[in-house]
Coordinates of C-alpha atoms in Angstrom, one line a residue:
Chain A
M162 CA -3.3 -24.9 -28.2
S163 CA -3.2 -21.3 -29.4
G164 CA -3.4 -18.0 -27.5
E165 CA -6.5 -16.1 -28.4
A166 CA -6.7 -12.3 -28.0
G167 CA -9.6 -11.3 -25.8
V168 CA -9.7 -14.5 -23.8
T169 CA -10.6 -13.4 -20.3
F170 CA -9.1 -14.6 -17.1
S171 CA -12.2 -16.7 -16.2
D172 CA -12.3 -18.1 -19.8
L173 CA -8.7 -19.2 -19.2
L174 CA -9.7 -20.8 -15.9
R175 CA -12.5 -22.6 -17.6
R176 CA -10.2 -24.3 -20.1
Q177 CA -10.4 -27.9 -19.1
E178 CA -6.8 -28.6 -19.9
L179 CA -5.5 -25.7 -17.9
M180 CA -7.9 -26.4 -15.0
D181 CA -6.5 -30.0 -15.0
H182 CA -2.9 -28.6 -14.6
M183 CA -4.1 -26.5 -11.7
K184 CA -6.0 -29.3 -9.9
H185 CA -3.5 -32.0 -10.8
P186 CA -0.1 -30.4 -11.4
R187 CA 2.4 -32.5 -13.3
N188 CA 5.9 -33.1 -12.0
R189 CA 5.2 -31.6 -8.6
G190 CA 7.9 -32.4 -6.1
D191 CA 11.7 -32.2 -6.2
F192 CA 14.8 -34.1 -7.3
P193 CA 17.2 -34.5 -4.3
D194 CA 19.9 -35.1 -7.0
A195 CA 19.0 -32.2 -9.3
D196 CA 21.7 -30.7 -11.5
R197 CA 20.1 -27.3 -11.2
V198 CA 17.8 -25.8 -8.5
R199 CA 16.5 -22.3 -8.7
T200 CA 13.8 -20.4 -6.6
E201 CA 12.2 -17.2 -7.9
Q202 CA 9.7 -15.0 -6.1
N203 CA 7.2 -12.4 -7.2
P204 CA 7.2 -9.6 -4.6
L205 CA 3.8 -8.4 -5.8
C206 CA 2.0 -11.7 -5.2
G207 CA 4.2 -13.5 -2.8
D208 CA 4.3 -16.3 -5.4
E209 CA 7.3 -18.6 -5.0
V210 CA 8.4 -21.3 -7.3
T211 CA 11.4 -23.6 -7.2
M212 CA 12.4 -25.5 -10.4
Y213 CA 14.5 -28.6 -10.1
V214 CA 16.3 -29.7 -13.3
K215 CA 18.1 -32.8 -14.4
L216 CA 20.3 -32.3 -17.3
K217 CA 21.7 -34.6 -20.1
E218 CA 24.7 -33.6 -22.2
Q219 CA 24.0 -33.5 -25.9
G220 CA 26.9 -32.2 -27.9
S221 CA 28.4 -29.1 -26.2
E222 CA 25.0 -27.9 -24.9
P223 CA 23.3 -29.4 -21.8
R224 CA 19.6 -30.1 -22.4
I225 CA 16.8 -30.6 -19.9
E226 CA 16.1 -34.2 -19.2
A227 CA 13.4 -33.8 -16.5
V228 CA 11.8 -31.0 -14.4
K229 CA 10.1 -31.0 -11.0
H230 CA 8.6 -27.9 -9.4
W231 CA 7.5 -26.9 -5.9
G232 CA 6.1 -23.7 -4.4
H233 CA 3.0 -21.8 -3.8
G234 CA 1.1 -19.0 -5.4
C235 CA -1.7 -18.1 -7.7
M236 CA -3.4 -20.4 -10.2
I237 CA -1.5 -18.8 -13.1
S238 CA 2.0 -19.3 -11.7
Q239 CA 1.2 -22.9 -10.5
A240 CA -0.4 -23.9 -13.8
S241 CA 2.5 -22.4 -15.7
A242 CA 5.0 -24.3 -13.7
S243 CA 3.1 -27.5 -14.4
V244 CA 2.7 -26.8 -18.1
L245 CA 6.3 -25.8 -18.5
S246 CA 7.6 -28.8 -16.7
E247 CA 6.4 -30.9 -19.6
H248 CA 7.1 -28.4 -22.4
V249 CA 10.7 -27.7 -21.7
V250 CA 12.0 -31.3 -21.7
G251 CA 14.8 -31.5 -24.4
K252 CA 15.4 -27.8 -24.4
S253 CA 18.6 -25.9 -23.9
L254 CA 19.3 -22.5 -22.2
F255 CA 19.4 -21.1 -25.7
D256 CA 15.9 -22.4 -26.4
L257 CA 14.6 -21.1 -23.0
N258 CA 16.0 -17.6 -23.7
A259 CA 14.3 -17.7 -27.1
M260 CA 10.9 -18.2 -25.5
E261 CA 8.8 -15.1 -25.2
R262 CA 5.8 -13.9 -23.3
T263 CA 3.5 -14.8 -26.2
D264 CA 4.9 -18.4 -26.2
V265 CA 4.0 -18.8 -22.6
E266 CA 0.6 -17.3 -23.1
E267 CA 0.1 -19.6 -26.0
L268 CA 1.0 -22.6 -23.8
L269 CA -1.6 -21.4 -21.3
G270 CA -4.2 -20.7 -24.0
G271 CA -5.0 -17.0 -23.5
T272 CA -3.6 -13.5 -23.2
L273 CA -2.8 -12.1 -19.8
S274 CA -2.6 -8.6 -18.4
P275 CA 0.9 -7.2 -17.8
S276 CA 0.7 -7.8 -14.0
R277 CA -0.6 -11.4 -14.4
V278 CA 1.9 -12.3 -17.2
K279 CA 4.6 -12.0 -14.5
C280 CA 3.0 -14.9 -12.7
A281 CA 3.1 -17.0 -15.9
M282 CA 6.7 -16.1 -16.6
L283 CA 8.0 -16.8 -13.0
P284 CA 8.7 -20.6 -13.6
L285 CA 10.4 -19.9 -16.9
I286 CA 12.6 -17.3 -15.3
A287 CA 13.5 -19.8 -12.6
L288 CA 14.4 -22.3 -15.3
R289 CA 16.5 -19.8 -17.2
H290 CA 18.4 -18.6 -14.1
G291 CA 18.9 -22.1 -13.0
M292 CA 20.4 -23.1 -16.3
E293 CA 22.7 -20.1 -16.2
M294 CA 24.3 -21.4 -13.0
K295 CA 27.4 -23.5 -13.3
N296 CA 26.4 -25.9 -10.5
A297 CA 23.4 -26.6 -8.5
Chain B
M273 CA -22.7 17.5 -0.5
T274 CA -23.1 14.2 1.4
P275 CA -21.0 11.0 1.1
G276 CA -22.4 8.1 -1.0
N277 CA -24.4 8.6 -4.2
D278 CA -24.6 12.4 -4.0
I279 CA -20.9 12.9 -4.0
R280 CA -20.1 10.6 -7.0
K281 CA -20.7 13.3 -9.6
E282 CA -17.8 15.2 -8.2
F283 CA -15.4 12.4 -9.2
P284 CA -15.1 12.2 -13.0
I285 CA -13.3 8.8 -13.0
L286 CA -16.2 7.0 -11.4
S287 CA -18.4 7.4 -14.5
Q288 CA -16.0 5.1 -16.5
T289 CA -16.7 1.5 -17.4
M290 CA -14.2 -1.3 -17.1
H291 CA -14.6 -4.4 -19.3
G292 CA -18.0 -2.9 -20.2
K293 CA -19.2 -2.8 -16.6
P294 CA -19.5 0.3 -14.3
L295 CA -16.3 0.8 -12.4
V296 CA -16.7 -0.3 -8.8
Y297 CA -13.5 1.1 -7.1
L298 CA -12.8 -0.7 -3.9
D299 CA -9.1 -0.1 -3.5
N300 CA -9.3 3.2 -1.5
A301 CA -6.9 2.0 1.2
S302 CA -4.3 2.0 -1.5
T303 CA -5.2 5.3 -3.2
S304 CA -8.4 7.3 -3.6
Q305 CA -10.0 9.0 -6.6
K306 CA -9.9 12.8 -7.0
P307 CA -12.8 15.3 -7.2
Q308 CA -12.9 17.7 -10.2
R309 CA -12.2 20.7 -8.0
V310 CA -8.9 19.2 -6.7
I311 CA -7.9 18.3 -10.3
D312 CA -8.8 21.9 -11.3
A313 CA -6.9 23.4 -8.4
E314 CA -3.7 21.7 -9.6
S315 CA -4.2 22.7 -13.3
R316 CA -5.3 26.2 -12.3
F317 CA -2.0 26.7 -10.5
Y318 CA -0.1 26.0 -13.7
E319 CA -2.5 28.1 -15.7
T320 CA -2.6 31.2 -13.5
L321 CA -0.1 31.1 -10.6
N322 CA 3.0 29.3 -11.6
A323 CA 6.2 30.9 -10.3
N324 CA 8.8 29.7 -7.8
I325 CA 7.9 30.4 -4.2
H326 CA 9.9 32.4 -1.6
R327 CA 12.1 33.8 -4.4
G328 CA 10.7 36.5 -6.6
V329 CA 9.6 39.9 -5.5
Y330 CA 7.3 40.2 -8.5
E331 CA 3.6 39.8 -8.2
L332 CA 3.2 36.3 -9.7
S333 CA 5.8 34.8 -7.3
E334 CA 4.1 36.6 -4.4
R335 CA 0.8 35.0 -5.4
A336 CA 2.3 31.5 -5.8
T337 CA 4.0 31.9 -2.4
E338 CA 0.7 33.0 -0.8
A339 CA -1.2 30.0 -2.4
Y340 CA 1.4 27.5 -1.1
T341 CA 1.5 29.0 2.4
E342 CA -2.3 29.2 2.5
A343 CA -2.4 25.4 1.7
H344 CA -0.3 24.8 4.8
A345 CA -2.7 26.9 6.9
A346 CA -5.7 24.9 5.4
V347 CA -4.0 21.7 6.5
A348 CA -3.3 23.1 10.0
K349 CA -7.0 24.0 10.3
F350 CA -8.0 20.5 9.1
L351 CA -5.9 18.9 11.9
N352 CA -6.6 21.6 14.5
A353 CA -2.9 22.4 14.7
N354 CA -1.6 25.6 16.2
G355 CA -0.6 27.0 12.8
P356 CA 1.1 26.5 9.5
E357 CA 4.5 26.4 11.1
E358 CA 3.6 23.0 12.4
I359 CA 2.8 21.6 8.9
V360 CA 5.6 20.3 6.7
F361 CA 4.8 19.2 3.2
V362 CA 6.6 16.1 2.0
R363 CA 5.9 13.6 -0.8
N364 CA 3.9 11.0 1.2
A365 CA 3.5 9.3 4.6
T366 CA 6.6 7.2 3.8
E367 CA 8.8 10.3 3.4
G368 CA 7.1 11.7 6.6
V369 CA 8.3 8.7 8.7
N370 CA 11.7 9.0 7.1
L371 CA 11.8 12.7 8.0
V372 CA 11.1 11.9 11.6
V373 CA 13.7 9.0 11.7
F374 CA 16.4 11.0 10.1
T375 CA 15.9 14.2 12.1
W376 CA 14.4 13.7 15.5
G377 CA 15.4 10.0 15.5
I378 CA 19.1 10.5 14.7
G379 CA 19.3 13.4 17.1
N380 CA 17.6 11.8 20.1
I381 CA 17.9 8.0 19.9
R382 CA 21.2 6.5 20.9
K383 CA 22.8 3.1 20.8
G384 CA 21.1 0.9 23.4
D385 CA 17.8 2.9 23.3
R386 CA 14.5 1.3 22.2
V387 CA 11.9 2.2 19.6
L388 CA 8.3 0.8 19.9
L389 CA 6.2 -0.2 16.9
T390 CA 3.2 -2.5 16.6
A391 CA 2.5 -5.8 14.9
M392 CA 0.1 -4.1 12.5
E393 CA 2.4 -1.5 10.9
H394 CA 2.8 -0.8 7.2
H395 CA 6.3 -1.4 5.8
S396 CA 6.7 2.4 5.7
N397 CA 6.6 2.5 9.5
I398 CA 9.0 -0.4 10.0
V399 CA 11.8 -0.2 7.4
P400 CA 12.9 3.4 8.3
W401 CA 13.3 2.4 11.9
Q402 CA 15.4 -0.6 10.9
V403 CA 18.0 2.0 9.8
L404 CA 18.4 2.9 13.5
A405 CA 18.4 -0.7 14.6
R406 CA 21.5 -1.2 12.5
G407 CA 23.1 1.4 14.8
G408 CA 22.4 -0.6 17.9
V409 CA 18.8 0.5 18.7
T410 CA 16.3 -2.2 19.7
I411 CA 12.9 -2.3 18.0
D412 CA 10.0 -3.8 20.0
F413 CA 6.5 -4.6 18.7
V414 CA 3.2 -4.4 20.5
E415 CA 1.3 -7.6 19.6
C416 CA -2.3 -8.0 18.4
T417 CA -5.1 -9.9 20.0
P418 CA -6.7 -12.8 18.0
D419 CA -9.5 -10.4 17.1
G420 CA -7.0 -8.0 15.4
Q421 CA -7.0 -5.4 18.1
L422 CA -3.9 -3.9 19.6
D423 CA -3.1 -5.8 22.8
L424 CA -3.2 -3.0 25.3
D425 CA -1.7 -5.2 28.1
D426 CA 1.2 -5.9 25.8
L427 CA 1.5 -2.1 25.2
G428 CA 2.0 -1.7 29.0
R429 CA 4.7 -4.3 29.1
K430 CA 6.5 -2.8 26.1
L431 CA 6.2 0.8 27.4
A432 CA 7.8 -0.4 30.7
L433 CA 11.0 -1.1 28.6
K434 CA 11.1 2.8 28.2
P435 CA 11.2 3.3 24.5
K436 CA 12.1 6.8 23.2
I437 CA 9.3 6.8 20.7
L438 CA 6.1 4.9 20.0
S439 CA 5.4 5.0 16.3
L440 CA 2.1 3.4 15.3
T441 CA -0.8 3.4 12.9
H442 CA -4.1 5.0 13.7
I443 CA -6.1 2.6 11.5
S444 CA -4.6 -0.7 10.2
N445 CA -4.4 -0.8 6.4
V446 CA -5.1 -4.5 6.5
L447 CA -7.3 -5.3 9.5
G448 CA -9.3 -2.1 9.6
T449 CA -8.7 -1.8 13.3
V450 CA -9.1 1.6 14.8
N451 CA -6.5 2.1 17.6
P452 CA -7.7 4.0 20.7
M453 CA -5.1 6.7 20.0
Q454 CA -6.0 9.1 22.8
E455 CA -5.5 6.5 25.5
I456 CA -2.4 5.1 23.8
I457 CA -0.7 8.5 23.5
R458 CA -1.6 9.3 27.2
R459 CA 0.0 6.1 28.3
A460 CA 3.1 6.5 26.1
H461 CA 3.6 10.0 27.4
A462 CA 3.3 8.8 31.0
A463 CA 6.1 6.3 30.2
G464 CA 8.3 9.0 28.8
A465 CA 7.9 8.2 25.1
I466 CA 6.9 10.6 22.3
V467 CA 4.4 9.4 19.7
L468 CA 4.3 9.4 16.0
V469 CA 0.9 8.6 14.5
D470 CA 0.7 7.1 11.0
A471 CA -2.6 8.7 9.9
A472 CA -2.3 7.5 6.3
Q473 CA -5.6 5.5 6.7
S474 CA -7.3 7.7 9.2
A475 CA -6.9 11.2 7.7
P476 CA -9.2 10.3 4.7
R477 CA -11.8 8.6 7.0
M478 CA -12.3 10.3 10.3
P479 CA -11.7 13.7 12.1
I480 CA -8.2 14.1 13.5
D481 CA -7.6 16.7 16.2
V482 CA -3.8 16.7 16.9
R483 CA -4.2 18.9 20.0
A484 CA -6.9 16.7 21.5
L485 CA -4.8 13.6 20.7
D486 CA -1.7 15.4 22.0
A487 CA 0.3 13.7 19.2
D488 CA 3.9 14.7 18.8
F489 CA 4.2 13.8 15.1
V490 CA 1.4 12.9 12.6
V491 CA 2.2 11.8 9.0
F492 CA -0.2 11.1 6.1
S493 CA -0.4 11.1 2.3
G494 CA -2.5 13.4 0.1
H495 CA -3.3 10.8 -2.5
K496 CA -5.2 8.5 -0.1
M497 CA -7.5 11.4 1.0
Y498 CA -8.8 12.4 -2.4
G499 CA -5.8 14.7 -3.0
P500 CA -3.0 14.5 -5.5
T501 CA -0.1 12.1 -5.6
G502 CA 3.3 13.4 -4.6
V503 CA 2.3 15.5 -1.6
G504 CA 2.0 14.4 2.0
V505 CA 2.2 15.9 5.4
V506 CA 4.2 15.8 8.6
Y507 CA 2.6 17.5 11.5
G508 CA 5.0 18.2 14.4
K509 CA 4.6 20.0 17.7
R510 CA 6.2 23.4 17.3
E511 CA 8.7 23.0 20.2
I512 CA 9.8 19.6 18.8
L513 CA 10.3 20.9 15.3
E514 CA 12.2 24.0 16.5
N515 CA 14.6 21.8 18.5
T516 CA 15.1 19.3 15.6
G517 CA 17.7 19.6 12.9
P518 CA 16.8 19.7 9.2
F519 CA 16.1 16.7 6.9
L520 CA 17.2 17.3 3.4
T521 CA 19.5 20.4 3.0
G522 CA 20.0 22.8 0.2
G523 CA 18.0 25.7 -1.2
D524 CA 15.0 27.3 0.4
M525 CA 15.6 25.7 3.8
V526 CA 18.3 28.2 4.7
K527 CA 18.5 31.8 5.9
T528 CA 22.2 32.5 5.2
V529 CA 24.9 30.4 3.6
S530 CA 28.7 30.9 3.7
R531 CA 31.3 28.7 2.2
E532 CA 31.6 26.8 5.4
S533 CA 28.1 26.7 7.0
A534 CA 24.5 27.8 6.9
T535 CA 21.7 28.8 9.2
W536 CA 18.3 27.3 9.0
N537 CA 15.1 28.9 7.8
D538 CA 12.0 29.3 9.9
L539 CA 9.4 26.6 10.4
P540 CA 8.1 24.9 8.4
W541 CA 10.4 25.8 5.5
K542 CA 13.5 24.5 7.4
F543 CA 12.1 21.0 6.5
E544 CA 11.3 21.7 2.9
A545 CA 14.5 21.8 0.9
G546 CA 14.5 22.7 -2.8
T547 CA 11.5 23.7 -4.9
P548 CA 8.7 21.6 -3.5
N549 CA 5.6 20.2 -5.3
I550 CA 3.9 23.6 -5.3
A551 CA 0.9 22.7 -7.5
G552 CA 0.3 19.5 -5.6
G553 CA 0.5 21.4 -2.3
V554 CA -2.0 24.0 -3.4
A555 CA -4.3 21.1 -4.6
L556 CA -3.9 19.4 -1.2
G557 CA -5.1 22.7 0.4
E558 CA -8.2 22.5 -1.9
T559 CA -8.6 18.8 -0.9
V560 CA -8.9 19.5 2.9
K561 CA -11.3 22.3 2.2
F562 CA -13.4 19.9 0.2
L563 CA -13.3 17.4 3.0
Q564 CA -14.2 20.0 5.6
E565 CA -17.2 21.1 3.6
I566 CA -18.5 17.5 3.7
G567 CA -17.4 17.2 7.3
M568 CA -15.1 14.4 8.4
E569 CA -17.6 13.3 11.0
N570 CA -20.0 12.7 8.1
V571 CA -17.3 10.8 6.1
W572 CA -16.8 8.5 9.1
K573 CA -20.6 8.1 9.6
H574 CA -21.0 7.0 6.0
E575 CA -18.1 4.5 6.4
Q576 CA -19.7 3.1 9.6
Q577 CA -23.0 2.6 7.7
L578 CA -21.2 0.7 5.0
V579 CA -19.4 -1.4 7.6
R580 CA -22.7 -2.3 9.2
Y581 CA -24.1 -3.1 5.7
A582 CA -21.1 -5.1 4.4
L583 CA -19.9 -7.0 7.4
P584 CA -22.8 -9.6 7.8
K585 CA -23.0 -10.1 4.1
L586 CA -19.2 -10.8 3.8
Q587 CA -19.4 -13.1 6.8
A588 CA -22.2 -15.1 5.2
I589 CA -20.1 -16.0 2.1
P590 CA -19.2 -19.7 2.3
Q591 CA -15.4 -20.3 3.0
L592 CA -14.7 -16.5 3.3
K593 CA -12.6 -15.7 6.3
L594 CA -12.6 -12.1 7.3
L595 CA -9.5 -10.7 9.1
G596 CA -9.6 -8.0 11.7
P597 CA -12.3 -7.0 14.2
S598 CA -15.6 -8.8 13.6
A599 CA -17.6 -6.3 15.6
G600 CA -17.5 -2.9 17.0
E601 CA -15.9 0.2 15.5
R602 CA -13.6 -0.6 12.5
S603 CA -12.9 1.0 9.2
G604 CA -14.4 -0.1 5.9
T605 CA -11.2 -1.9 4.9
F606 CA -12.1 -5.6 4.6
S607 CA -9.3 -8.1 4.2
F608 CA -10.2 -11.8 3.7
T609 CA -9.2 -15.1 2.3
L610 CA -11.6 -17.2 0.2
G611 CA -11.4 -21.0 0.2
G612 CA -7.7 -21.2 -0.4
L613 CA -7.8 -19.1 -3.6
H614 CA -4.9 -16.8 -4.2
S615 CA -6.0 -13.1 -3.8
H616 CA -4.7 -12.2 -7.3
D617 CA -7.0 -14.8 -8.8
I618 CA -9.9 -13.4 -6.9
A619 CA -8.9 -9.8 -8.0
S620 CA -8.6 -10.9 -11.7
F621 CA -12.0 -12.6 -11.5
L622 CA -13.6 -9.5 -10.0
D623 CA -11.8 -7.2 -12.4
E624 CA -13.8 -8.7 -15.3
R625 CA -16.9 -7.5 -13.5
G626 CA -15.5 -4.0 -13.3
I627 CA -14.7 -4.4 -9.5
A628 CA -11.2 -3.2 -8.4
I629 CA -9.9 -4.8 -5.2
R630 CA -6.4 -5.4 -4.0
G631 CA -4.5 -8.7 -3.5
G632 CA -1.1 -9.4 -2.1
H633 CA 0.6 -8.6 1.1
H634 CA -0.5 -4.9 1.3
C635 CA 3.0 -3.7 2.4
A636 CA 2.4 -5.5 5.7
Q637 CA 4.4 -8.7 5.5
P638 CA 5.2 -8.9 9.2
L639 CA 1.5 -8.6 10.1
L640 CA 0.5 -11.3 7.5
A641 CA 3.3 -13.6 8.7
S642 CA 1.9 -13.3 12.3
L643 CA -1.5 -14.3 10.9
G644 CA 0.1 -17.3 9.1
L645 CA -0.6 -15.8 5.7
Q646 CA 1.5 -14.7 2.7
E647 CA -1.2 -12.7 1.0
C648 CA -4.9 -11.9 1.2
A649 CA -7.6 -10.0 -0.7
R650 CA -8.7 -6.6 0.4
A651 CA -11.7 -4.4 -0.5
S652 CA -11.7 -0.9 0.9
V653 CA -14.5 1.7 0.7
G654 CA -14.3 5.4 0.1
L655 CA -16.6 8.4 0.7
Y656 CA -18.2 7.7 -2.7
T657 CA -18.9 4.0 -2.1
T658 CA -22.5 2.9 -2.2
E659 CA -24.4 -0.1 -0.9
R660 CA -25.1 -1.1 -4.5
E661 CA -21.4 -1.4 -5.0
I662 CA -21.1 -3.6 -1.9
D663 CA -23.8 -5.8 -3.4
A664 CA -21.7 -6.1 -6.6
L665 CA -18.7 -7.1 -4.5
I666 CA -20.7 -9.7 -2.6
E667 CA -22.2 -11.2 -5.8
G668 CA -18.7 -11.3 -7.4
L669 CA -17.2 -13.1 -4.4
M670 CA -20.1 -15.6 -4.3
A671 CA -19.5 -16.3 -8.0
A672 CA -15.7 -16.6 -7.5
G673 CA -16.3 -19.1 -4.6
K674 CA -18.5 -21.2 -6.9
E675 CA -16.4 -21.1 -10.1
L676 CA -12.9 -21.1 -8.8
V677 CA -12.8 -23.0 -5.5

């Protein structure tokens, strides 16, 4: 998967893989015994996403063992939550902070306008803020 | 000059393309485009008239003062107010509501009193009143009927609670509902309430006669009515403005200042502290002259033609659910949902076709919540909107329904 400049919004939606994430989101749901829970909202869209994280200790740095997500919003935020729920397994807070806009766009397979990129980043921001908390 | 195709050449931005397609601008309820003569009026001020107002005795300052005062007079004429002393320039409608809350409101509404709003208000006509609510004032809301009209029976019940003020929108920025303002104001006055009319959506669309309405306060923004950003209007009845303390204080709104106190300037300057947006004010004066040359009754007639053209076509789109009145008089603001799609996905899809519509909550979260929604899409026409552009919208929505749902 690589982000291509000039890929339009509807091109993005036509990507089979992404459409599959939209129609059949992975890891949708929650962990009642999550180690970290964080909800983020986008006031522009009314998008809301909650990320539930289970951690495993590996050395001094906790790493993500599994992710579930719940919420509502546009196709981009929901697909991003689904894609990220698979992609971030094994990552630490340090790894999450190192991820940039272009990395998320690459995961989704296209470039997004500044207002829509916020939708794509929302689940990542929830994961980062969740990981920054000491306890769930 | 007539609305529709004929007027488009006056608006330079409309000849642009977006993503290689002609720009179809359908976000007029949010902000409108500007005719060349309004843009010119603003730049001409800086090129030929710029000096501070009410200060210098030199010729240039006199001319700037005259141009700014004359803009107030032009707006007074546009609203059929008694004169420029009833016209206060502010930044926008939001600041206008805040002005009323922090002057008349603070001075006249006490703990235990009530303020009446409606279920269809913009955040700008809710949040400022919540400041009073924190001081022990109760806010009541007139509910809407299922067809998106104001429930006039509920208005009667809520007026019986004796509110000090009824503050409500003339036209809903989401539903397109046109409230029967004359009747509402008559009933509010009979119940002892004064009335603030939020005319942000109506001032660009239909004639407003503040004396025929007998409105106490009217607020609106310049930028939604083909004027510049950063300038808006508060109309207030002269006797009310005279008996109301100032809003912001400082330079220009005073007559005399000692170390301990100050006396207030005459109307309307008492309410315009500091150097105002002079160029924007002058351009707003040009804007209302432009609108009066077209005739606001013609602007409204054009909008009603577009409503009759668009409404059945929108209603025929599979899975499209239109909000607001489905028949009768309404504005050309069409909010809708489409087959469970998020409005920003619809807006992004249409954007690729050069069509600009709005998604989100439209600064009316309490209204959307009462409709069981978090967001919806909204297309809103302006005086330059054509039937061909409505066709482009309909085609785009049909395609979105097919490809995305």
